[in-house]
Amino acid sequence: MPTAIPTLPEPQGARPTDVVAPANGDHPAGSGSSAPARAAPPATPYLGTSQYRHWRYTAAELGALRAELNAKSREVTAANVAAEQQAQLALGQSASASPPPPQAYLTVDDELLLVRFYCAQAAKIARAFGLPEAVEATAMSYIRRFYLKNSVMEWHPKNIMPTCLFLAAKTTNHPIPIDVFVSKLSKVTPAAVLDLEFLVAQSLAFEFWVRGADKAVRGWALELQTQTSPPADVEAIQRALPRALAALAAARHTDAEFLFSPSQIALACWRLARKETVDGFLDWKYASFGAGDGASGAGGAGGANDGEGEAREAGVGLANKGAAGAGDGDAADAALPAATAEPDADADAARYPYGLPRRALDAKLRAVEALIGAAAEDVDVDVGVVKAIDRRLRACTNPEKVPGTALYIKRKAEQEAAAAEARAAKAAREAVKMQDASEVFGGLLPGKKAAIGEDAGSVDLGAER
C-alpha cells in the first residue's frame, strides 16, 4: 500500500576553521628551520570536517540568516508577481496575478513550522521503507540545511522532502531504485524527485556527509561505564540507552546540530535519560583530572567513541569556536549567568577534561536539554495550523518556481533557448577542430585562397587549348 505524503490544499561562504596547536607546542620544523610551517591538525577529527566549518552557527547567526532569507524571498516574490502579469499578457492570457497582501507572506516561524512538519514526514517515510536510522537522520539534516540557503516561499518542502530522502539513501549507502521509491509514495513521480536532485545537492554545497550524534550516544554509554569511584551502574546505563536515543530523535527536530557538536548533543541526551549517572560521572572525571590522573580518561573517551574522540569534543569543539568569536551555541546561552562565558580555549584544553570548566560544560548541556525538552513537548505539529500556513503560502509563492505559471513557462523557454544556442556553438567549435585535425599541414592562410583559385582557373584554360 503506497505511503501517502500528506497533501495539503494546493496552493554562503565557508566559515574559518579554528585549529588548536599541539599541546606540547611542537612544530613540524624546528624553531630555527627554514622549512615552511604546516598548519597544526585539529584537536579532534570533528573539527576538521565540513560540517564544523560550514554548518555551525550561533543562535543569533541562525536567526539573522533566516530573517534575511525571508525578507529577500518577499522581495523576489513581489517582483516576480509583476513579471508573471507581463508573461500572462505575452502568452495571450488575462493578467490574473496580483501582488499578495503583506499579511499573506510567511514569517520565519511559519517557515520553520513547515520545515519541521516535513522533517517529521521524512522520518515516518524512512521507517515505512525500513531504512536505517542513519538515512532518516541524514535526510532531516539535508532538509534543514536546504532551508538555510532557500526560503519555503521559493521551494515548497512538500517537493523538496522526497528528493532529500532519496538522496540521503544514496549518500548513506542504502540506495533505492527510483521506480521502487516513488511506487510507495502518493502523487510523486520519478521526474519530480530527480529534477530537484541537483538543486538540493547544490544547496548542500555537495557536502553530503553528516556527522550525527547516534554514534556518540553509544560511545558515551561505554564512556560512562569507565567510572571507578563509585563503580558505574552498568545495568542502569544499559536500561537508560533507549531513553537517550529517544531524546536524540527529538533533538533532530531542533537547531541543535547547527549549534553544538554531536558529542555535546549526545551527552545532553544521556543527561535527560539518567541525570544522576551523568552528573556522578562528571564529578568523578573532573575530580580525578584535578588529582593528576585524568588525562588518560580524556584519551579513553576517544576509544569509547568509535576511535574518533567524540567525548573529548564535548568541550574542545565549543571552546575553540567560542575563543575565536564564532561560538557554538554561545548565543543560546545568553540567558545563562555571565559566569558560564567561555574561558580561554588553549589554557582550558590542558586544565580540564573535555576542554571546559565544569560549570561551562553544564551550561552547554542545559542549553541542549532546553532545545530537546521544547521539541519533546511539541512533537506532533498541529496539521490544522500547517494547512492554514499552506493556504497563505499559495498566495505568496514565487510564481517562477511553480510549474504551469506563465512566468515558469517563459523562464523554461528562455533556458531551453539558451541551452540550444550553447549546444550549437559547441557543435560549431567541434566542427572547426575536426577540420583542422584532418589537414596534416594545417589549413590555408586566409590571404592565399583567392590567389590559388585564380591560378587554378588559368591552368584549366591552358588545358583546353
Coordinates of C-alpha atoms in Angstrom, one line a residue:
M1 CA 0.0 0.0 0.0
P2 CA 1.7 3.3 -1.0
T3 CA 2.7 5.6 1.8
A4 CA 0.9 8.8 1.2
I5 CA 2.7 12.1 1.7
P6 CA 0.1 14.3 3.4
T7 CA -1.3 16.5 0.6
L8 CA -2.2 20.0 1.8
P9 CA -4.6 22.2 0.0
E10 CA -3.0 23.2 -3.3
P11 CA -1.9 26.3 -3.1
Q12 CA 27.2 31.4 1.6
G13 CA 30.9 31.2 2.1
A14 CA 32.9 28.8 4.2
R15 CA 33.5 29.7 7.9
P16 CA 37.1 29.8 9.0
T17 CA 38.4 26.7 10.7
D18 CA 39.7 27.2 14.2
V19 CA 42.6 24.9 14.8
V20 CA 44.3 24.0 18.1
A21 CA 48.0 23.7 18.2
P22 CA 49.6 20.5 19.7
A23 CA 49.5 20.6 23.5
N24 CA 53.3 20.4 23.7
G25 CA 53.8 23.4 21.4
D26 CA 56.0 21.4 19.0
H27 CA 56.1 22.4 15.3
P28 CA 57.0 20.1 12.4
A29 CA 60.1 22.1 11.7
G30 CA 62.4 23.3 14.4
S31 CA 62.3 26.9 15.6
G32 CA 65.5 27.6 13.6
S33 CA 64.4 25.6 10.5
S34 CA 63.7 27.4 7.2
A35 CA 61.1 24.7 6.2
P36 CA 57.6 26.1 5.7
A37 CA 55.4 25.7 8.8
R38 CA 52.4 23.5 8.4
A39 CA 49.0 24.1 10.0
A40 CA 48.5 22.1 13.2
P41 CA 46.0 19.3 12.9
P42 CA 42.6 19.8 14.5
A43 CA 42.2 18.8 18.2
T44 CA 39.6 16.2 17.2
P45 CA 38.6 14.8 13.7
Y46 CA 35.3 16.6 14.0
L47 CA 36.9 20.0 14.0
G48 CA 38.3 19.2 10.5
T49 CA 35.0 18.4 8.9
S50 CA 33.0 20.5 6.5
Q51 CA 30.1 20.2 9.0
Y52 CA 32.1 22.1 11.6
R53 CA 33.5 24.6 9.2
H54 CA 30.4 25.4 7.1
W55 CA 27.3 24.4 9.1
R56 CA 28.0 25.7 12.6
Y57 CA 26.4 28.9 13.8
T58 CA 25.3 30.8 16.9
A59 CA 21.6 31.2 17.6
A60 CA 21.9 34.8 16.6
E61 CA 23.5 33.9 13.3
L62 CA 20.8 31.4 12.5
G63 CA 18.1 34.0 13.3
A64 CA 19.8 36.7 11.2
L65 CA 20.3 34.2 8.3
R66 CA 16.7 33.1 8.3
A67 CA 15.4 36.6 8.6
E68 CA 17.5 37.7 5.6
L69 CA 16.2 34.8 3.5
N70 CA 12.6 35.6 4.4
A71 CA 13.0 39.3 3.5
K72 CA 14.8 38.5 0.3
S73 CA 12.1 36.0 -0.7
R74 CA 9.4 38.6 -0.2
E75 CA 11.2 41.0 -2.5
V76 CA 11.8 38.3 -5.2
T77 CA 8.2 37.1 -5.0
A78 CA 6.8 40.7 -5.3
A79 CA 9.0 41.4 -8.3
N80 CA 8.1 38.1 -10.0
V81 CA 4.4 38.6 -9.5
A82 CA 4.7 41.7 -11.6
A83 CA 6.7 39.7 -14.1
E84 CA 4.0 37.0 -14.1
Q85 CA 1.5 39.6 -15.1
Q86 CA 3.6 40.6 -18.1
A87 CA 4.2 36.9 -19.0
Q88 CA 0.5 36.2 -18.9
L89 CA -0.2 39.1 -21.3
A90 CA 2.7 37.9 -23.6
L91 CA 1.1 34.4 -23.8
G92 CA -2.3 35.9 -24.6
Q93 CA -3.7 35.2 -21.1
S94 CA -5.6 37.6 -18.9
A95 CA -3.3 39.3 -16.2
S96 CA -4.8 37.5 -13.2
A97 CA -1.7 37.6 -11.0
S98 CA -1.8 40.2 -8.2
P99 CA 0.7 41.0 -5.5
P100 CA 0.0 39.2 -2.3
P101 CA -1.1 41.4 0.7
P102 CA 1.7 41.9 3.3
Q103 CA -0.1 39.7 5.8
A104 CA -0.1 36.8 3.4
Y105 CA 3.7 36.4 3.5
L106 CA 5.1 33.8 5.8
T107 CA 7.1 34.7 8.8
V108 CA 10.3 33.0 9.8
D109 CA 8.3 31.0 12.4
D110 CA 5.8 29.9 9.8
E111 CA 8.6 28.7 7.6
L112 CA 10.2 26.8 10.4
L113 CA 6.9 25.1 11.3
L114 CA 6.5 23.8 7.7
V115 CA 10.1 22.6 7.7
R116 CA 9.6 20.8 11.0
F117 CA 6.4 19.2 9.7
Y118 CA 8.0 17.8 6.6
C119 CA 11.1 16.6 8.6
A120 CA 8.7 14.6 10.6
Q121 CA 7.1 13.2 7.4
A122 CA 10.6 12.2 6.1
A123 CA 11.2 10.3 9.3
K124 CA 7.9 8.4 9.0
I125 CA 8.5 7.5 5.4
A126 CA 12.1 6.4 6.1
R127 CA 10.7 4.0 8.8
A128 CA 8.0 2.8 6.4
F129 CA 10.7 1.9 3.9
G130 CA 12.6 0.1 6.6
L131 CA 15.6 2.3 6.2
P132 CA 18.3 2.6 8.9
E133 CA 18.4 5.4 11.4
A134 CA 21.3 7.0 9.6
V135 CA 19.2 7.6 6.5
E136 CA 16.4 9.2 8.5
A137 CA 18.8 11.5 10.4
T138 CA 20.7 12.4 7.2
A139 CA 17.5 13.2 5.3
M140 CA 16.3 15.5 8.1
S141 CA 19.7 17.3 8.1
Y142 CA 19.5 17.8 4.4
I143 CA 16.1 19.4 4.7
R144 CA 17.1 21.7 7.4
R145 CA 20.4 22.6 5.6
F146 CA 18.5 23.3 2.4
Y147 CA 16.3 25.8 4.1
L148 CA 19.3 27.7 5.4
K149 CA 20.0 28.5 1.8
N150 CA 16.5 28.7 0.4
S151 CA 13.1 30.0 1.5
V152 CA 9.9 28.0 1.8
M153 CA 8.3 30.7 -0.3
E154 CA 10.7 29.7 -3.1
W155 CA 10.7 25.9 -2.8
H156 CA 7.8 24.1 -1.1
P157 CA 9.1 21.5 1.4
K158 CA 6.4 19.0 0.1
N159 CA 8.5 18.8 -3.1
I160 CA 12.0 19.1 -1.5
M161 CA 11.4 16.4 1.1
P162 CA 11.2 13.3 -1.1
T163 CA 14.4 14.4 -3.0
C164 CA 16.3 14.8 0.3
L165 CA 15.2 11.4 1.4
F166 CA 16.1 9.8 -1.9
L167 CA 19.5 11.5 -1.9
A168 CA 20.2 10.6 1.7
A169 CA 19.5 6.9 1.0
K170 CA 22.2 7.1 -1.7
T171 CA 24.8 9.0 0.3
T172 CA 24.5 6.6 3.2
N173 CA 25.0 3.6 1.0
H174 CA 21.4 2.4 1.2
P175 CA 20.2 3.4 -2.3
I176 CA 16.7 2.7 -3.5
P177 CA 15.8 2.4 -7.3
I178 CA 13.8 5.5 -8.2
D179 CA 10.9 3.4 -9.5
V180 CA 10.7 1.5 -6.2
F181 CA 11.0 4.7 -4.3
V182 CA 8.1 6.6 -6.0
S183 CA 5.9 3.5 -6.1
K184 CA 5.5 3.7 -2.3
L185 CA 4.7 7.4 -2.3
S186 CA 1.4 9.0 -3.3
K187 CA 1.4 11.5 -6.2
V188 CA 5.2 11.6 -6.6
T189 CA 6.8 10.9 -10.0
P190 CA 10.4 10.0 -10.8
A191 CA 10.8 13.3 -12.6
A192 CA 9.6 15.2 -9.6
V193 CA 12.3 13.7 -7.4
L194 CA 15.2 13.7 -9.9
D195 CA 14.6 17.2 -11.3
L196 CA 15.3 18.7 -7.9
E197 CA 18.3 16.5 -7.0
F198 CA 20.9 18.8 -8.4
L199 CA 19.3 21.8 -6.8
V200 CA 19.4 20.1 -3.4
A201 CA 23.0 18.9 -3.9
Q202 CA 24.0 22.5 -4.9
S203 CA 22.3 24.0 -1.8
L204 CA 24.2 21.5 0.3
A205 CA 27.4 22.7 -1.3
F206 CA 27.8 19.0 -2.3
E207 CA 28.7 18.2 1.3
F208 CA 26.7 15.1 1.7
W209 CA 28.4 13.6 4.8
V210 CA 26.6 14.3 8.0
R211 CA 28.2 13.5 11.4
G212 CA 25.2 12.6 13.5
A213 CA 25.1 12.1 17.3
D214 CA 23.9 8.5 17.1
K215 CA 27.5 7.0 17.4
A216 CA 28.3 9.5 20.1
V217 CA 25.3 8.3 22.2
R218 CA 26.5 4.8 22.1
G219 CA 30.1 6.0 22.7
W220 CA 29.0 7.8 25.8
A221 CA 27.3 4.6 27.0
L222 CA 30.8 3.0 27.1
E223 CA 32.5 6.0 28.5
L224 CA 30.1 6.2 31.4
Q225 CA 30.9 2.7 32.3
T226 CA 34.6 3.6 33.0
Q227 CA 33.8 5.3 36.3
T228 CA 35.5 3.5 39.1
S229 CA 34.7 5.6 42.2
P230 CA 32.0 4.8 42.9
P231 CA 31.8 2.0 40.3
A232 CA 29.4 2.7 37.4
D233 CA 26.0 1.0 37.5
V234 CA 26.3 -0.8 34.1
E235 CA 22.8 -2.3 34.1
A236 CA 21.3 1.2 34.8
I237 CA 23.3 2.6 31.9
Q238 CA 22.1 -0.1 29.6
R239 CA 18.5 0.4 30.6
A240 CA 18.8 4.2 30.0
L241 CA 20.1 3.8 26.5
P242 CA 16.7 3.7 24.8
R243 CA 15.7 6.9 26.6
A244 CA 18.8 8.6 25.4
L245 CA 18.1 7.5 21.8
A246 CA 14.5 8.8 22.2
A247 CA 15.9 12.2 23.3
L248 CA 18.2 12.2 20.3
A249 CA 15.2 11.6 18.0
A250 CA 13.6 14.7 19.5
A251 CA 16.9 16.6 19.1
R252 CA 16.7 16.1 15.3
H253 CA 13.7 18.4 15.2
T254 CA 15.7 21.3 16.7
D255 CA 18.6 23.5 15.7
A256 CA 21.0 21.6 18.0
E257 CA 23.1 20.2 15.1
F258 CA 23.8 23.8 14.0
L259 CA 24.8 25.0 17.5
F260 CA 26.6 22.1 19.2
S261 CA 28.9 19.3 18.5
P262 CA 27.5 15.7 18.1
S263 CA 29.1 14.6 21.4
Q264 CA 27.6 17.5 23.3
I265 CA 24.1 16.7 21.9
A266 CA 24.7 13.0 22.9
L267 CA 25.8 13.8 26.4
A268 CA 22.8 16.0 26.9
C269 CA 20.6 13.2 25.7
W270 CA 22.2 10.9 28.4
R271 CA 21.7 13.6 31.0
L272 CA 18.0 13.7 30.1
A273 CA 17.8 9.9 30.2
R274 CA 19.7 9.5 33.5
K275 CA 20.8 12.7 35.1
E276 CA 22.3 11.2 38.3
T277 CA 24.6 8.9 36.2
V278 CA 26.0 11.7 34.1
D279 CA 26.4 14.2 36.9
G280 CA 28.2 11.5 39.0
F281 CA 30.4 10.6 36.1
L282 CA 31.4 14.2 35.5
D283 CA 32.1 14.7 39.3
W284 CA 34.4 11.7 39.2
K285 CA 36.1 12.7 35.9
Y286 CA 36.8 16.3 37.0
A287 CA 38.0 15.2 40.4
S288 CA 40.3 12.6 39.0
F289 CA 41.6 15.0 36.4
G290 CA 42.5 17.6 39.1
A291 CA 44.3 14.9 41.0
G292 CA 46.6 14.4 38.0
D293 CA 45.3 11.1 36.7
G294 CA 42.5 12.4 34.5
A295 CA 44.5 12.8 31.3
S296 CA 44.1 9.1 30.4
G297 CA 40.4 9.5 30.8
A298 CA 40.2 12.1 28.1
G299 CA 42.1 9.8 25.8
G300 CA 39.9 6.9 26.8
A301 CA 36.9 8.9 25.6
G302 CA 38.2 8.7 22.1
G303 CA 38.4 4.9 22.3
A304 CA 34.9 4.8 23.7
N305 CA 33.5 6.7 20.7
D306 CA 34.4 4.7 17.6
G307 CA 38.0 5.8 17.9
E308 CA 37.2 9.4 16.9
G309 CA 37.5 11.4 20.1
E310 CA 33.8 12.2 20.3
A311 CA 33.7 12.6 24.1
R312 CA 36.7 14.9 24.0
E313 CA 34.9 17.1 21.5
A314 CA 32.2 17.7 24.1
G315 CA 34.4 20.5 25.4
V316 CA 37.1 21.2 22.9
G317 CA 34.8 21.8 19.9
L318 CA 32.9 24.6 21.6
A319 CA 35.9 26.0 23.5
N320 CA 37.8 26.6 20.2
K321 CA 34.9 28.1 18.4
G322 CA 34.0 30.3 21.3
A323 CA 37.5 31.5 21.7
A324 CA 37.6 32.6 18.1
G325 CA 34.4 34.6 18.3
A326 CA 32.4 32.2 16.2
G327 CA 30.9 30.2 19.1
D328 CA 28.9 27.0 19.0
G329 CA 25.7 27.9 20.7
D330 CA 27.1 30.8 22.7
A331 CA 24.1 32.9 21.8
A332 CA 21.9 30.1 23.0
D333 CA 23.4 30.6 26.5
A334 CA 22.8 34.3 26.5
A335 CA 20.2 33.9 29.3
L336 CA 22.6 32.0 31.5
P337 CA 24.8 33.7 34.1
A338 CA 27.8 35.5 32.9
A339 CA 29.9 33.0 34.8
T340 CA 29.2 30.5 32.1
A341 CA 31.1 32.5 29.4
E342 CA 33.8 30.6 27.6
P343 CA 37.3 30.7 29.1
D344 CA 40.5 30.7 27.1
A345 CA 40.4 27.5 24.9
D346 CA 44.1 26.8 24.8
A347 CA 44.6 27.0 28.5
D348 CA 41.5 25.1 29.4
A349 CA 42.2 22.3 27.0
A350 CA 45.0 21.2 29.2
R351 CA 43.5 22.2 32.6
Y352 CA 40.1 20.4 32.3
P353 CA 38.7 17.2 30.9
Y354 CA 36.8 17.9 27.7
G355 CA 38.5 21.3 27.5
L356 CA 35.9 23.2 29.6
P357 CA 35.4 24.1 33.3
R358 CA 32.6 22.0 34.8
R359 CA 30.1 24.9 35.0
A360 CA 30.7 25.9 31.4
L361 CA 30.1 22.3 30.2
D362 CA 27.0 22.1 32.4
A363 CA 25.7 25.3 30.8
K364 CA 26.2 23.9 27.3
L365 CA 24.4 20.7 28.3
R366 CA 21.5 22.7 29.8
A367 CA 21.1 24.6 26.6
V368 CA 20.9 21.4 24.5
E369 CA 18.4 20.0 27.1
A370 CA 16.2 23.0 26.8
L371 CA 16.1 22.6 23.0
I372 CA 15.3 18.9 23.3
G373 CA 12.7 19.5 26.0
A374 CA 10.8 22.1 23.9
A375 CA 10.8 19.7 20.9
A376 CA 9.7 16.7 23.0
E377 CA 6.7 18.7 24.4
D378 CA 5.5 19.6 20.9
V379 CA 6.4 16.5 18.9
D380 CA 3.3 16.5 16.8
V381 CA 2.7 19.6 14.7
D382 CA -0.9 20.7 14.5
V383 CA -2.0 19.7 11.0
G384 CA -4.7 22.4 11.0
V385 CA -2.1 25.1 11.7
V386 CA 0.1 23.7 8.9
K387 CA -2.8 23.8 6.4
A388 CA -3.6 27.4 7.3
I389 CA 0.1 28.3 6.7
D390 CA 0.0 26.4 3.4
R391 CA -3.1 28.3 2.2
R392 CA -1.2 31.6 2.8
L393 CA 1.9 30.1 1.1
R394 CA -0.2 29.5 -2.0
A395 CA -0.7 33.3 -2.3
C396 CA 2.9 34.3 -1.7
T397 CA 4.9 31.5 -3.5
N398 CA 7.3 32.8 -6.1
P399 CA 5.5 32.1 -9.4
E400 CA 8.8 31.5 -11.2
K401 CA 9.1 28.2 -9.2
V402 CA 5.6 26.9 -9.8
P403 CA 5.1 24.7 -12.9
G404 CA 2.3 25.8 -15.1
T405 CA 2.5 29.6 -14.4
A406 CA 3.2 31.9 -17.3
L407 CA 6.5 33.0 -15.8
Y408 CA 7.6 29.4 -15.3
I409 CA 6.8 28.7 -18.9
K410 CA 8.6 31.8 -20.1
R411 CA 11.7 31.1 -18.0
K412 CA 11.8 27.5 -19.1
A413 CA 11.6 28.5 -22.7
E414 CA 14.4 31.0 -22.2
Q415 CA 16.6 28.3 -20.6
E416 CA 15.9 25.9 -23.4
A417 CA 16.7 28.5 -26.0
A418 CA 20.0 29.4 -24.2
A419 CA 20.8 25.7 -23.9
A420 CA 20.2 25.2 -27.6
E421 CA 22.3 28.1 -28.5
A422 CA 25.1 26.8 -26.3
R423 CA 24.9 23.4 -28.0
A424 CA 25.0 24.9 -31.4
A425 CA 28.1 27.0 -30.5
K426 CA 29.8 23.9 -29.1
A427 CA 29.0 21.9 -32.2
A428 CA 30.5 24.7 -34.4
R429 CA 33.6 24.7 -32.3
E430 CA 33.9 20.9 -32.6
A431 CA 33.5 21.1 -36.4
V432 CA 36.3 23.6 -36.7
K433 CA 38.5 21.4 -34.6
M434 CA 37.8 18.3 -36.7
Q435 CA 38.5 20.2 -39.9
D436 CA 41.8 21.4 -38.6
A437 CA 42.7 18.0 -37.4
S438 CA 42.1 16.5 -40.9
E439 CA 44.6 18.8 -42.6
V440 CA 48.1 17.3 -41.9
F441 CA 50.0 20.6 -42.7
G442 CA 47.3 22.9 -41.3
G443 CA 44.7 25.0 -43.0
L444 CA 45.2 27.5 -45.8
L445 CA 46.2 31.0 -44.9
P446 CA 43.3 33.4 -45.5
G447 CA 45.2 35.6 -48.0
K448 CA 46.3 32.7 -50.2
K449 CA 42.9 31.3 -51.0
A450 CA 42.0 33.8 -53.7
A451 CA 45.3 33.5 -55.5
I452 CA 45.1 29.8 -55.6
G453 CA 41.7 30.0 -57.1
E454 CA 43.0 32.3 -59.9
D455 CA 45.9 30.0 -60.7
A456 CA 43.6 27.0 -60.9
G457 CA 41.4 28.9 -63.4
S458 CA 44.3 29.8 -65.8
V459 CA 45.6 26.2 -65.7
D460 CA 42.1 25.0 -66.8
L461 CA 42.1 27.4 -69.7
G462 CA 45.5 26.3 -70.9
A463 CA 44.5 22.6 -70.8
E464 CA 41.5 23.4 -73.1
R465 CA 43.9 24.9 -75.7

